[in-house]
Coordinates of C-alpha atoms and ligand atoms in Angstrom, one line a residue:
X6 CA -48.1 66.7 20.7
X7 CA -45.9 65.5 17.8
X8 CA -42.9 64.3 18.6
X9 CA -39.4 65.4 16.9
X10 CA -39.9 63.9 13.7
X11 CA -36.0 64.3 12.7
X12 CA -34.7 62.9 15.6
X13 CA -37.1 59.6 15.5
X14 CA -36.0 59.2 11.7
X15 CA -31.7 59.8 12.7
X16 CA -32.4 57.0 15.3
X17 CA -34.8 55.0 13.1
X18 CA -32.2 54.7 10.3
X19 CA -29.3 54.3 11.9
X20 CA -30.3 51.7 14.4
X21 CA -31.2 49.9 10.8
X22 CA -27.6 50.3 9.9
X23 CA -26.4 48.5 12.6
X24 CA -28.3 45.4 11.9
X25 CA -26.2 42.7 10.8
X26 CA -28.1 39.5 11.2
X27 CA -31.6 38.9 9.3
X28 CA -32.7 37.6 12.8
X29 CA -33.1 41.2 13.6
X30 CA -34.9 42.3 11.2
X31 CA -38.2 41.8 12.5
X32 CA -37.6 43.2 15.8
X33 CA -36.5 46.7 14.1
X34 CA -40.0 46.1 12.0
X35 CA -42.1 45.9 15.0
X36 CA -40.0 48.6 16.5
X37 CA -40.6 51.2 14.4
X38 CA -43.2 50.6 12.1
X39 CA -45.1 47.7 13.6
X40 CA -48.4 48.5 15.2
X41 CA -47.3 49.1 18.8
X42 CA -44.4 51.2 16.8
X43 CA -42.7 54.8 16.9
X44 CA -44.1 55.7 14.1
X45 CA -47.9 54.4 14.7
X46 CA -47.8 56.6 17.6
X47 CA -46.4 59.6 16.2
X48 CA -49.1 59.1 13.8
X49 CA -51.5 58.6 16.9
X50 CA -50.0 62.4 18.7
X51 CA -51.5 63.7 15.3
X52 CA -54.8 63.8 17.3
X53 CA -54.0 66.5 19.6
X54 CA -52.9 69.2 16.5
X55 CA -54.8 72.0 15.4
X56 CA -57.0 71.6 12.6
X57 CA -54.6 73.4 10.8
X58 CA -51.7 72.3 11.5
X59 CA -52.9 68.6 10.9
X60 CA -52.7 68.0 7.2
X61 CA -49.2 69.1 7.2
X62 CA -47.7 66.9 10.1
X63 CA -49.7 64.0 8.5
X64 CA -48.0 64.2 5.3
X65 CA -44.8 64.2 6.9
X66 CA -45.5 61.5 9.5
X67 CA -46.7 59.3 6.0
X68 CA -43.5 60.7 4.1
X69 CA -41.2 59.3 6.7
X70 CA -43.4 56.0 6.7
X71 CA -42.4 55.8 3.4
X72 CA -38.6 56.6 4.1
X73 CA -38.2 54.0 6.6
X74 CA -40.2 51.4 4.4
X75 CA -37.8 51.8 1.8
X76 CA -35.0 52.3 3.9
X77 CA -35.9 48.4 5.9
X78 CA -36.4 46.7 2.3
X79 CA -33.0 48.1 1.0
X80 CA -31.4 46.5 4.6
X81 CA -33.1 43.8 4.1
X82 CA -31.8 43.0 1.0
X83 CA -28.0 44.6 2.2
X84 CA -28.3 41.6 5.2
X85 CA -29.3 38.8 2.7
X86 CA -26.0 39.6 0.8
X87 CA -23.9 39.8 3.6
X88 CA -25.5 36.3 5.4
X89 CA -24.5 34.9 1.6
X90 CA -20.9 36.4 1.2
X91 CA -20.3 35.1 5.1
X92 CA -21.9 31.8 4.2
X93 CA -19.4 31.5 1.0
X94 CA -16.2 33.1 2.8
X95 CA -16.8 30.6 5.8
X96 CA -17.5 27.3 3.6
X97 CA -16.1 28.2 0.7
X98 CA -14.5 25.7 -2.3
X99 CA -10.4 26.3 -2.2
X100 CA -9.9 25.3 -5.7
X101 CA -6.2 25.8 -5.0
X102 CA -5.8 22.8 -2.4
X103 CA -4.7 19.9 -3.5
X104 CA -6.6 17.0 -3.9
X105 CA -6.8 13.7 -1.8
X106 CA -4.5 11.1 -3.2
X107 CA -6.2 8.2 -4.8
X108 CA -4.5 5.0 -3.6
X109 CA -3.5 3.7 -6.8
X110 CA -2.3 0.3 -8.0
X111 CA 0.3 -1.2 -9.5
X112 CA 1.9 -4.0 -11.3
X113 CA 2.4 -7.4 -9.8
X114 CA 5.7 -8.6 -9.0
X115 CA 5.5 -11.3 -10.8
X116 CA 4.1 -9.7 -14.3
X117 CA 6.9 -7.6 -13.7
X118 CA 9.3 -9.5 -13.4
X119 CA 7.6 -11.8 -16.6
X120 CA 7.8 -8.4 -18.2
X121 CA 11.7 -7.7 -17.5
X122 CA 12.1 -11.3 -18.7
X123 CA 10.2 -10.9 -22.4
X124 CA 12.2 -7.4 -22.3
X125 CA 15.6 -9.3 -22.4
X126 CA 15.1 -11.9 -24.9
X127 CA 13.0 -9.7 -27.0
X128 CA 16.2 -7.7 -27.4
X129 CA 17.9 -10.8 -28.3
X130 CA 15.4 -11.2 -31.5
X131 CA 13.1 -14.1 -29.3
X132 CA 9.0 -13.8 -29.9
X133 CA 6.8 -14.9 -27.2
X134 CA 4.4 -17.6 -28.0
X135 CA 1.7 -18.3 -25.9
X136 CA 0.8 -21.8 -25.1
X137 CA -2.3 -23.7 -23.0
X138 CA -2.1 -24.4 -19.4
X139 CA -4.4 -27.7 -19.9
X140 CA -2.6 -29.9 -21.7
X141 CA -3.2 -33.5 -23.1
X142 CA -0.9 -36.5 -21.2
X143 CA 0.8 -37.0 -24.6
X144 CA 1.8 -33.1 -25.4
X145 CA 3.0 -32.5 -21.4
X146 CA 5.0 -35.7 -21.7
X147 CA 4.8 -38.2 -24.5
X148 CA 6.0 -35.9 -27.3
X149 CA 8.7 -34.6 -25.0
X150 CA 10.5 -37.9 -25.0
X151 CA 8.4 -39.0 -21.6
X152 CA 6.6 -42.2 -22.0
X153 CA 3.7 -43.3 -19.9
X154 CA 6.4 -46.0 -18.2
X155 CA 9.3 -43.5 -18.3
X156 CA 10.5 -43.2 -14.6
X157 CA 11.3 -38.9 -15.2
X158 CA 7.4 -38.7 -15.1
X159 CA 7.8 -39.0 -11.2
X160 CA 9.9 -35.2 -11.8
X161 CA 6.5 -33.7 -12.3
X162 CA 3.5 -34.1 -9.7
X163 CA 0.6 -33.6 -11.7
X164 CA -3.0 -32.4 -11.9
X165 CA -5.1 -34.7 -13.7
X166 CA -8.1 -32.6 -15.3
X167 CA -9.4 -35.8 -17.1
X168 CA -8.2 -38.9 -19.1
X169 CA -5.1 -38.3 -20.9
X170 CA -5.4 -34.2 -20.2
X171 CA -3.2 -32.3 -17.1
X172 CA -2.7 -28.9 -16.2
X173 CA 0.8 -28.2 -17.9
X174 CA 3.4 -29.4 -15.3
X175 CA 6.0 -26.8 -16.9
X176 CA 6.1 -25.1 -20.1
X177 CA 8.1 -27.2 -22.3
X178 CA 4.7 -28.7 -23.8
X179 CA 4.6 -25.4 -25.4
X180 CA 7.7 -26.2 -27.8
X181 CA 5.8 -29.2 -29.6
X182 CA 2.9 -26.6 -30.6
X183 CA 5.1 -24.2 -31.6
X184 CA 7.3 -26.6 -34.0
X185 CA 4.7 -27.9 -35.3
X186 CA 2.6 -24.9 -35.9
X187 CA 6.5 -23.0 -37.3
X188 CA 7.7 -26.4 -39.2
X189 CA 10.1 -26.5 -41.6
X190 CA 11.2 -22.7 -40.2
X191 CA 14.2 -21.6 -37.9
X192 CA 12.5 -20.8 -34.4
X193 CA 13.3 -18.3 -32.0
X194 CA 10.4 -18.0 -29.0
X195 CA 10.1 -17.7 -25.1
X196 CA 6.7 -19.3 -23.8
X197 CA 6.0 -17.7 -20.9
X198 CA 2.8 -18.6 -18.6
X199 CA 1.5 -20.7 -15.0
X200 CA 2.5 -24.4 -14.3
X201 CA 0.6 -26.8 -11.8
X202 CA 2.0 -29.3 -9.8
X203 CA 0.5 -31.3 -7.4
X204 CA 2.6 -30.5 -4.2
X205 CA 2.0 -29.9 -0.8
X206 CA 2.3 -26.0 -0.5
X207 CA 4.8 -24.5 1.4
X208 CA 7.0 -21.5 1.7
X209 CA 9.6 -22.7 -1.2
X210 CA 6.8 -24.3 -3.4
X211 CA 3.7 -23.7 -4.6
X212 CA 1.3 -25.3 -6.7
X213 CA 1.1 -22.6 -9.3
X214 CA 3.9 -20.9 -10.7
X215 CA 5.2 -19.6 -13.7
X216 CA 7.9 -20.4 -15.6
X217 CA 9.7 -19.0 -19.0
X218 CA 10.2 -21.8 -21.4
X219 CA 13.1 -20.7 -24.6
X220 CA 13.0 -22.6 -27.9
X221 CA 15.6 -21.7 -30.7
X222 CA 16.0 -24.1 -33.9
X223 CA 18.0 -23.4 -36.9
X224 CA 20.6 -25.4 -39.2
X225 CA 23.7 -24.3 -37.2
X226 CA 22.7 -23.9 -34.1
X227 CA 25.2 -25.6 -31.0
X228 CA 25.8 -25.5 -27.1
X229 CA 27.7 -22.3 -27.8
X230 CA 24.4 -20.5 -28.8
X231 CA 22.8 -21.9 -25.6
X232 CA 25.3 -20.7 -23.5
X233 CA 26.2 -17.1 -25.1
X234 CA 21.8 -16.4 -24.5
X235 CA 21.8 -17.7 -21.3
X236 CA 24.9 -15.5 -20.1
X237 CA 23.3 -12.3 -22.0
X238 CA 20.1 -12.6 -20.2
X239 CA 21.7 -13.5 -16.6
X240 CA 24.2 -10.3 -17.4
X241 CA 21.2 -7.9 -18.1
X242 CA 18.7 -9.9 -15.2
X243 CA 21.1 -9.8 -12.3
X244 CA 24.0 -7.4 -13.1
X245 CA 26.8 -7.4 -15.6
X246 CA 29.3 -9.0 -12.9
X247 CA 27.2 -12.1 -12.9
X248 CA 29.5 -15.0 -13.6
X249 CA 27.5 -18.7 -14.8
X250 CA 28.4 -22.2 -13.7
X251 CA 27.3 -25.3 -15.7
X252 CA 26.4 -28.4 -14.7
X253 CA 25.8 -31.4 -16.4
X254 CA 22.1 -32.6 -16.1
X255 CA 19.4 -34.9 -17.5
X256 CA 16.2 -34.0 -19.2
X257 CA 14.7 -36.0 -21.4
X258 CA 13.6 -33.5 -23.9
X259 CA 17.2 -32.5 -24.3
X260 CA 20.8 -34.2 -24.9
X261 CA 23.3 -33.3 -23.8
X262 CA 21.2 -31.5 -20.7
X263 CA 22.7 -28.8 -18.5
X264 CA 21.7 -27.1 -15.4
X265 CA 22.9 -23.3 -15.5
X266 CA 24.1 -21.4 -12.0
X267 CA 25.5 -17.9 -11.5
X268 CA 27.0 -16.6 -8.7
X269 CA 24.9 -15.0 -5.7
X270 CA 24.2 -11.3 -6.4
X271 CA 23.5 -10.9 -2.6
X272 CA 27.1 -12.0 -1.3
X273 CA 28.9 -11.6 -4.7
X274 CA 29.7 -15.7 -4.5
X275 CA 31.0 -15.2 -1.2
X276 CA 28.3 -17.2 0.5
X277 CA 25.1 -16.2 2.5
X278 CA 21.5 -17.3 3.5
X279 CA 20.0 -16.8 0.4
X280 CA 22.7 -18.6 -1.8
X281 CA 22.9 -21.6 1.4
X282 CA 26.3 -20.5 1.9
X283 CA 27.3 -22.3 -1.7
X284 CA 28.0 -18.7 -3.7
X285 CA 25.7 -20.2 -6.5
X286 CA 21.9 -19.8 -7.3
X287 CA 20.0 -21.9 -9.9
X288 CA 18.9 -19.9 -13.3
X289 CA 17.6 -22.5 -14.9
X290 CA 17.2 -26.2 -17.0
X291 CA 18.6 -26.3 -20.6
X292 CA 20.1 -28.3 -23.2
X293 CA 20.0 -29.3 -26.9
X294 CA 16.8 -30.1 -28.0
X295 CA 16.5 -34.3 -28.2
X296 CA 16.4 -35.3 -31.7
X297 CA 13.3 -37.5 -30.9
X298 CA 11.3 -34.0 -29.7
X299 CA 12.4 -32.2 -32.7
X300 CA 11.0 -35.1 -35.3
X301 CA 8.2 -35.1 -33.3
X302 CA 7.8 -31.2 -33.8
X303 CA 8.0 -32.0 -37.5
X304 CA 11.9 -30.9 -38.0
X305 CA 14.2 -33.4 -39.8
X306 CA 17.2 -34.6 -36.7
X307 CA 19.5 -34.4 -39.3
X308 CA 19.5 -31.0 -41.0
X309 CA 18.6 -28.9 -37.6
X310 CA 19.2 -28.6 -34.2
X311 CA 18.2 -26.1 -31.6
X312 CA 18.4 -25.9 -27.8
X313 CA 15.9 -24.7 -25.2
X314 CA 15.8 -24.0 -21.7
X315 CA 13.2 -23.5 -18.8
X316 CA 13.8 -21.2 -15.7
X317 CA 11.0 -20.5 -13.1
X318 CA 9.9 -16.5 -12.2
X319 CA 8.8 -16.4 -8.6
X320 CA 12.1 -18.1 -7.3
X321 CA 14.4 -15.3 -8.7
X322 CA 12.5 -12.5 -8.0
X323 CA 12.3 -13.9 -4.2
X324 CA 16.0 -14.0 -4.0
X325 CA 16.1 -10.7 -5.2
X326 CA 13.8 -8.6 -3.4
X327 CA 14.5 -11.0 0.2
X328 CA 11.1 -12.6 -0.3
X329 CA 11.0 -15.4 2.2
X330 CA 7.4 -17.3 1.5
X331 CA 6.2 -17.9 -2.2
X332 CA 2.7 -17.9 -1.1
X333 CA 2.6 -14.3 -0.6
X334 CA 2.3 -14.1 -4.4
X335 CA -1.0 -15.3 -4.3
X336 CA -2.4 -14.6 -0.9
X337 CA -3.1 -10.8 -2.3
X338 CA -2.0 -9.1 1.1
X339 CA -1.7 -5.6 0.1
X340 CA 0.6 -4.5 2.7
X341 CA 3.1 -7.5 0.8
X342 CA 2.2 -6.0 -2.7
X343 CA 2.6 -2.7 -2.1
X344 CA 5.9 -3.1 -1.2
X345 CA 7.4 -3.9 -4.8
Ligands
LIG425 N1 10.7 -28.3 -18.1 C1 11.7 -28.4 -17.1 C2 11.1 -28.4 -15.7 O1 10.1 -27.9 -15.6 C3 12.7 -27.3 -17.2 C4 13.5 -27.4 -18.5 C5 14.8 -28.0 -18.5 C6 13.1 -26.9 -19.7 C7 15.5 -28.1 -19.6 C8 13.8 -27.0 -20.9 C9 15.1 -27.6 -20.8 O2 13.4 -26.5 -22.0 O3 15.8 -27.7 -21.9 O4 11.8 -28.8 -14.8

């Protein structure tokens, strides 16, 4: 007996619909069309039909084969799409989230602050001039006016690197090459770059450091010069209610010598910690350059005259942004850096 062909195909098909995982495939295979299957046994009731009515059912049972054949491959194919569009919905690329931040760096407060610096007196018409942080014995302090037997040499601890050759103790070295490089021209530089000294390390000193040496010589040039560039850079440096203070000083480069203060931009002069509860802060060294340095930089004593001045970079920007240990600059603790 053959059984209801129509009714085995309506189930056939539309338990196929319902598959939605290719892990079920297989079992609907074996189901139907596999060789325990539906189908082989309908094909198997074909047996007990007339002779007659034989060819006819077979060609049927075959045709439905077919169907259901077709019918599995086209699921087959309809599962595999929807594994893929599930597969891309579930991981899929949002190319409209934003990215992960990249930690990025940033200047050092030092070059910054060398950079504000060179900003300022490049305004004012100064070049920068770079000099060499080894030095000979006779640049660093002979042709500054600071003999082997002169008793200022005890101002500057130094690093010997060899006979007769130190790692510059400040910058001023840097205004013999440049005179006599410039010679018999008017002059108008900063030299910035590092210093040594050899000193014990602590949180106010350090044994490298920068400094920002200025050099200016011309035919007319006087104190007032000096002390109209220094108040223009401590105006634009530390706020345009900065007053100065001058003191008289000695260097041996320069005569006469000066040590220039302003008032504390913390308290306003009022007094605090930073300032040591004197209202003042140091700016810097300066004078008029010493006759002997300026033959010795190839200019003639008595046709020009300049003045110069030397001021350090870590120190200011410590008072400025609260800093309280100058070795922090170069301990390269991020969690210090990243706050400037
Ligand atoms: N070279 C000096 C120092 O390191 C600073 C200085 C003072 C530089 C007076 C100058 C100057 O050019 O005129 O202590």
């Amino acid at each position: 007996m053959l059984p209801n062909l129509s009714s085995l195909k309506t189930d056939a098909l539309s338990q196929l619909e319902q598959i939605q995982s290719p892990d079920d495939l297989p079992v609907w295979y074996r189901a139907w069309l596999g060789r325990k299957g539906h189908l082989t046994e309908a094909l198997r009731g074909l047996g007990g039909l007339s002779a007659e009515d034989r060819p006819k059912a077979g060609q049927q049972v075959n045709q439905l084969k077919e169907e259901l054949e077709q019918a599995f491959q086209a699921r087959q194919e309809a599962v595999k799409n929807l594994a893929l569009a599930a597969s891309l919905a579930g991981g899929a690329l949002d190319i409209t989230l934003p990215g992960r931040p990249l930690q990025g760096g940033h200047l050092h407060i030092t070059t910054r602050t060398l950079r504000k610096i060179r900003q300022i007196f490049g305004e004012m018409g100064f070049q920068v001039y770079e000099a060499p942080e080894v030095e000979t014995d006779e640049t660093n302090f002979g042709l500054l006016n600071i003999p082997p037997y002169h008793p200022a040499r005890d101002m500057w601890d130094t690093f010997w690197v060899d006979d007769g050759v130190v790692l510059r103790t400040h910058t001023s070295p840097g205004q013999i090459r440049c005179m006599r490089e410039y010679h018999p021209q008017p002059i108008r530089v900063i030299l910035p770059g590092k210093c040594y000294r050899y000193e014990a390390i602590t949180p106010r000193s350090e044994h490298q450091f920068f400094q920002v040496e200025g050099l200016a010589i011309g035919r007319n040039i006087t104190m007032t010069d000096l002390i109209g560039t220094m108040r223009e850079f401590t105006l634009k440096m530390y706020g345009e209610s900065r007053r100065l203070r001058l003191r008289g000083s000695y260097f041996p480069f320069t005569e006469p010598s000066i040590e220039i203060d302003m008032d504390c931009m913390i308290c306003q002069g009022k007094g605090c910690r930073v300032c040591k509860h004197t209202g003042w802060l140091e700016v810097g060294g300066a004078g008029m350059v010493h006759p002997v340095v300026l033959e010795n930089g190839g200019y003639d004593p008595g046709e020009w005259t300049g003045f110069a001045f030397g001021m350090g970079v870590e120190r200011p920007a410590m008072l400025h942004h609260g800093i309280e240990d100058i070795r922090y600059f170069y301990s390269n603790d991020l969690r210090f850096l990243h706050q400037f």
